[in-house]
Amino acid sequence: MKDILFNKNFTCVAVSKTKPIEDIEKIYNLGHKDFGENKVQELELKHSSLPKDIKWHMIGHLQTNKVKKVVPLVSLIHSVDSLKLLKAINKESKKLNKITDCLIQINISNEDSKYGFSKDQLGFLNKNSLKEYPNIRIRGLMGMASFSSDKNIVEKEFHFLKGIFNELKKELTGFEILSMGMSNDYEIALEAGSNMIRIGSKIFGRRNYH
Ligand SMILES: *Cc1c(COP(=O)(O)O)cnc(C)c1O
């Protein structure tokens, strides 16, 4: 597990959703600082109970009415899946005089339940349009592959996302994070060029509820 947590080639976000404070402390005490949550209330609770040098990652779908609570607590929001949400994050960040690092979530799987922009909705990702959001720094992209045991499908989806990432990286400054890969597919993701993986069950064990 330490080869995943502490690897100079990529960042591992330890996804602690549903797991108790003590479990997080164990990983924190190894020297790990990046943790991911997908529910606002749980994030608030854990943020208030744990050391302040933890870098919290919001990885789940975020409703605009909860942005106010999340912005002060997080170091990176992975799950920006609409312009409405981007606007709301910008507005709250401005109030706090903060620049919030965000990833744009891309829908790369063929499962329609997944959130995210499609490739043809990314026209706003250019220097000029992003001036509308001065309190946001777009750091890269996030995507989730299909939940499939067919390695070829997963591989194809990660390569597709890496292709979009490479194109955008040419134009945007500070655009360098590609968040893809979870417990069951992170090796494929890393091979496809991921530099940030989000690992839950492989670190903390299976979750009993979502
Ligand atoms: C839960 C979750 C993960 C981690 O999933 P595991 O399969 O337990 O590694 C990663 N990313 C997102 C967006 C999640 O919701």
Tab-separated table of N, CA and C and ligand atoms in Angstrom, residues 15 17 38 59-60 105 142 144 181-184 198-202 205 207 210, ligand 1:
chain	number	residue	atom	x	y	z
A	15	VAL	N	-9.336	7.849	-0.501
A	15	VAL	CA	-10.775	8.127	-0.451
A	15	VAL	C	-11.380	7.514	0.814
A	17	LYS	N	-14.329	8.214	2.335
A	17	LYS	CA	-15.795	8.278	2.490
A	17	LYS	C	-16.317	7.047	3.222
A	38	ASN	N	-16.899	12.485	-0.610
A	38	ASN	CA	-17.890	12.804	-1.634
A	38	ASN	C	-19.194	13.380	-1.085
A	59	ILE	N	-14.627	14.883	-4.199
A	59	ILE	CA	-14.629	14.048	-5.410
A	59	ILE	C	-16.038	13.676	-5.886
A	60	GLY	N	-17.058	14.040	-5.104
A	60	GLY	CA	-18.421	13.634	-5.472
A	60	GLY	C	-19.215	14.775	-6.070
A	105	GLN	N	-14.827	17.611	-14.549
A	105	GLN	CA	-15.159	16.191	-14.676
A	105	GLN	C	-15.696	15.906	-16.075
A	142	MET	N	-10.894	15.279	-14.497
A	142	MET	CA	-11.181	14.050	-13.744
A	142	MET	C	-12.155	13.209	-14.555
A	144	MET	N	-14.152	9.031	-14.671
A	144	MET	CA	-14.350	7.669	-14.162
A	144	MET	C	-14.678	6.756	-15.328
A	181	GLY	N	-8.497	6.838	-12.195
A	181	GLY	CA	-8.071	5.579	-11.609
A	181	GLY	C	-8.580	5.417	-10.193
A	182	MET	N	-9.215	4.265	-9.932
A	182	MET	CA	-9.732	3.913	-8.616
A	182	MET	C	-9.155	2.540	-8.246
A	183	SER	N	-9.605	1.984	-7.123
A	183	SER	CA	-8.989	0.738	-6.649
A	183	SER	C	-8.906	-0.357	-7.717
A	184	ASN	N	-9.986	-0.486	-8.496
A	184	ASN	CA	-9.990	-1.622	-9.421
A	184	ASN	C	-9.408	-1.329	-10.802
A	198	ARG	N	-7.499	8.005	-7.248
A	198	ARG	CA	-8.395	8.144	-6.085
A	198	ARG	C	-8.697	6.745	-5.571
A	199	ILE	N	-8.065	6.401	-4.449
A	199	ILE	CA	-8.125	5.015	-3.985
A	199	ILE	C	-8.839	4.917	-2.634
A	200	GLY	N	-9.938	4.182	-2.619
A	200	GLY	CA	-10.691	3.986	-1.389
A	200	GLY	C	-10.474	2.605	-0.814
A	201	SER	N	-11.182	1.632	-1.336
A	201	SER	CA	-11.223	0.293	-0.725
A	201	SER	C	-9.853	-0.380	-0.636
A	202	LYS	N	-8.984	-0.114	-1.559
A	202	LYS	CA	-7.674	-0.753	-1.499
A	202	LYS	C	-6.839	-0.263	-0.307
A	205	GLY	N	-10.123	-0.780	2.992
A	205	GLY	CA	-10.975	-1.963	3.042
A	205	GLY	C	-12.336	-1.645	2.455
A	207	ARG	N	-16.185	-0.881	1.715
A	207	ARG	CA	-17.185	-0.040	2.382
A	207	ARG	C	-18.463	-0.831	2.570
A	210	HIS	N	-22.755	3.287	0.919
A	210	HIS	CA	-22.225	4.341	0.072
A	210	HIS	C	-22.630	5.718	0.557
B	1	LIG	C1	-15.608	6.141	-4.000
B	1	LIG	C2	-14.864	6.839	-5.064
B	1	LIG	C3	-13.538	6.475	-5.378
B	1	LIG	C4	-12.796	5.325	-4.708
B	1	LIG	O1	-13.374	4.112	-5.023
B	1	LIG	P1	-12.622	2.722	-4.667
B	1	LIG	O2	-13.153	1.784	-5.676
B	1	LIG	O3	-13.016	2.372	-3.282
B	1	LIG	O4	-11.168	2.940	-4.798
B	1	LIG	C5	-12.892	7.197	-6.359
B	1	LIG	N1	-13.489	8.224	-7.004
B	1	LIG	C6	-14.759	8.593	-6.735
B	1	LIG	C7	-15.351	9.738	-7.488
B	1	LIG	C8	-15.486	7.912	-5.766
B	1	LIG	O5	-16.739	8.295	-5.507
